[in-house]
Each structure stands twice: as C-alpha cells, then as structure tokens.
Coordinates of C-alpha atoms in Angstrom, one line a residue:
X1 CA 9.3 -20.6 1.2
X2 CA 12.2 -20.9 -0.6
X3 CA 13.9 -17.6 -1.9
X4 CA 11.7 -15.5 0.8
X5 CA 13.8 -13.2 2.9
X6 CA 13.0 -13.9 7.0
X7 CA 11.3 -10.1 6.9
X8 CA 8.6 -11.0 4.1
X9 CA 7.9 -14.7 5.9
X10 CA 7.3 -12.5 9.3
X11 CA 4.7 -10.3 7.3
X12 CA 3.0 -13.2 5.8
X13 CA 2.7 -15.0 8.6
X14 CA 1.8 -11.9 10.8
X15 CA 0.5 -9.6 8.3
X16 CA 0.4 -6.1 10.4
X17 CA -2.7 -3.6 9.7
X18 CA -4.3 -6.2 7.9
X19 CA -8.3 -5.9 7.1
X20 CA -10.6 -3.8 6.1
X21 CA -10.5 -0.3 8.0
X22 CA -14.2 1.9 9.1
X23 CA -14.5 5.1 7.3
X24 CA -11.1 5.7 5.1
X25 CA -10.2 9.0 3.9
X26 CA -8.9 7.0 1.1
X27 CA -8.8 3.7 -0.8
X28 CA -8.1 2.3 -4.0
X29 CA -7.8 -1.4 -4.8
X30 CA -5.4 -2.4 -7.7
X31 CA -5.0 -6.0 -9.8
X32 CA -2.2 -7.2 -11.8
X33 CA -3.6 -8.7 -15.0
X34 CA -0.8 -11.4 -15.3
X35 CA -1.4 -13.4 -12.0
X36 CA -4.5 -12.1 -10.6
X37 CA -2.9 -10.4 -7.2
X38 CA -5.0 -8.0 -5.6
X39 CA -4.7 -5.3 -3.3
X40 CA -7.1 -2.7 -1.5
X41 CA -5.4 -0.3 0.6
X42 CA -7.5 2.0 3.0
X43 CA -5.7 5.0 4.5
X44 CA -6.5 7.7 7.2
X45 CA -5.1 11.4 6.3
X46 CA -5.0 14.0 8.5
X47 CA -3.6 17.0 7.8
X48 CA -1.3 16.0 4.5
X49 CA 0.0 13.1 6.1
X50 CA -0.9 9.4 6.3
X51 CA -1.5 8.8 10.0
X52 CA -3.1 5.2 9.2
X53 CA -3.5 2.4 6.6
X54 CA -4.6 -1.3 6.2
X55 CA -5.2 -3.5 3.7
X56 CA -6.9 -6.4 2.2
X57 CA -4.7 -8.5 -0.4
X58 CA -5.8 -12.0 -2.2
X59 CA -2.4 -13.7 -3.5
X60 CA 1.0 -15.3 -2.8
X61 CA 2.8 -15.0 0.6
X62 CA 4.9 -11.9 -1.3
X63 CA 2.2 -9.6 -2.2
X64 CA 0.8 -10.3 1.3
X65 CA 4.1 -9.9 2.9
X66 CA 4.8 -6.9 0.7
X67 CA 1.1 -5.0 1.6
X68 CA 1.5 -5.6 5.1
X69 CA 4.8 -3.9 4.9
X70 CA 3.6 -0.6 2.6
X71 CA 0.8 0.2 5.6
X72 CA 3.9 0.5 8.0
X73 CA 6.1 2.6 5.5
X74 CA 3.2 4.9 4.3
X75 CA 2.1 5.3 8.3
X76 CA 3.5 8.8 9.0
X77 CA 4.5 10.1 6.0
X78 CA 3.4 13.2 3.7
X79 CA 1.5 12.6 1.0
X80 CA 3.9 13.5 -1.4
X81 CA 6.5 11.2 0.6
X82 CA 4.0 8.2 0.1
X83 CA 2.9 8.8 -3.2
X84 CA 7.2 9.1 -3.8
X85 CA 7.7 5.1 -3.0
X86 CA 8.7 3.3 -5.5
X87 CA 8.4 -0.6 -5.8
X88 CA 12.2 -0.8 -4.6
X89 CA 11.5 0.9 -1.2
X90 CA 8.5 -1.9 -0.8
X91 CA 10.7 -4.7 -1.8
X92 CA 13.4 -3.3 0.5
X93 CA 11.1 -3.3 3.1
X94 CA 10.5 -6.9 3.4
X95 CA 14.1 -7.5 2.7
X96 CA 13.9 -7.6 -0.9
X97 CA 12.1 -9.9 -3.4
X98 CA 12.9 -12.6 -6.2
X99 CA 12.9 -11.6 -9.6
X100 CA 9.5 -13.7 -10.0
X101 CA 7.9 -11.5 -7.1
X102 CA 9.3 -8.0 -8.1
X103 CA 4.8 -7.4 -9.5
X104 CA 4.2 -7.3 -5.6
X105 CA 5.7 -4.3 -5.1
X106 CA 4.3 -2.8 -7.8
X107 CA 1.1 -3.3 -6.4
X108 CA 2.0 -1.9 -3.4
X109 CA 3.1 1.0 -4.9
X110 CA 0.2 1.4 -7.1
X111 CA -2.3 1.1 -4.6
X112 CA -0.8 4.0 -2.7
X113 CA -0.3 6.3 -5.6
X114 CA -3.9 5.6 -6.6
X115 CA -5.4 6.2 -3.1
X116 CA -3.2 9.3 -2.4
X117 CA -4.1 10.1 -6.3
X118 CA -7.9 10.1 -5.6
X119 CA -7.9 11.6 -2.1
X120 CA -6.0 14.8 -4.1
X121 CA -8.8 14.4 -6.6
X122 CA -12.0 14.4 -4.4
X123 CA -10.5 17.6 -2.3
X124 CA -9.8 19.2 -4.9
X125 CA -13.0 18.8 -6.1
X126 CA -14.8 19.8 -3.4
X127 CA -12.3 23.1 -3.0
X128 CA -13.4 24.0 -6.3
X129 CA -17.1 23.6 -5.5
X130 CA -17.1 25.2 -2.3
X131 CA -15.3 28.6 -4.1
X132 CA -17.7 28.8 -6.8

C-alpha cells in the first residue's frame, strides 16, 4: 500500500473498535458521494463524554484505517472536544494521508459531528418535552 503510513496500515490491518455497538446512545451514517466510501459510527455517551465508540466502514484502506483511529481519538473526550476535531486531526492520527485520500478524514469528522449533533437534538427535545 504505497503512500500510506505505518500507522494507517496498522489501523487497516488491525482495526480497533470495528463492528456495530449494541444499543448505542448515538450513531450516524455518512457517505462520500464521489468515491462511494461510507462510515457508520456508534457512540456510547456518559456525562457529556464519549465513553466508547465503534464503526462499520465500507471503502478503501484509508477510510477503514481513519475510521478505526477516529474511534480511539474520540473515546474519553467531551462532546465539545469530539465535535471540535478536524479532518486534519483524524489524518494526523493515522500518520497523515496522501492528498488523494484526504476525503477519508472528512468522512470520519462528518460522522462524529453528525452523531453528536443528533444525540444533542434528541436530548434537547426530550428535555423540552419533560419541561412542558
């Protein structure tokens, strides 16, 4: 796999936190319309912090490796910290990405943001319903 860092190859060959999570608190599914890669992320949230994360990704080695690294990167972070992570943070977590594969880090960042935003909306709606 020419052009990939040792860290990315390791995450691709030995993905961390791969698979669907039973009863997640939040999840999101994102697809890159250009290349067709897709990622589903699952989050367990406790006290406004990501307690656990897992993923299912279909795509190239860079997408799978970046998804694996993303689960490690967000676990233990507050929700604000998790949504503040950038595509560069995800790319750095796998030792960088070739220019043609930067979209893989965008996929991970978008999935994390969407999962957290959906969780926050659901909890805000629930709190508003309980208050009325």
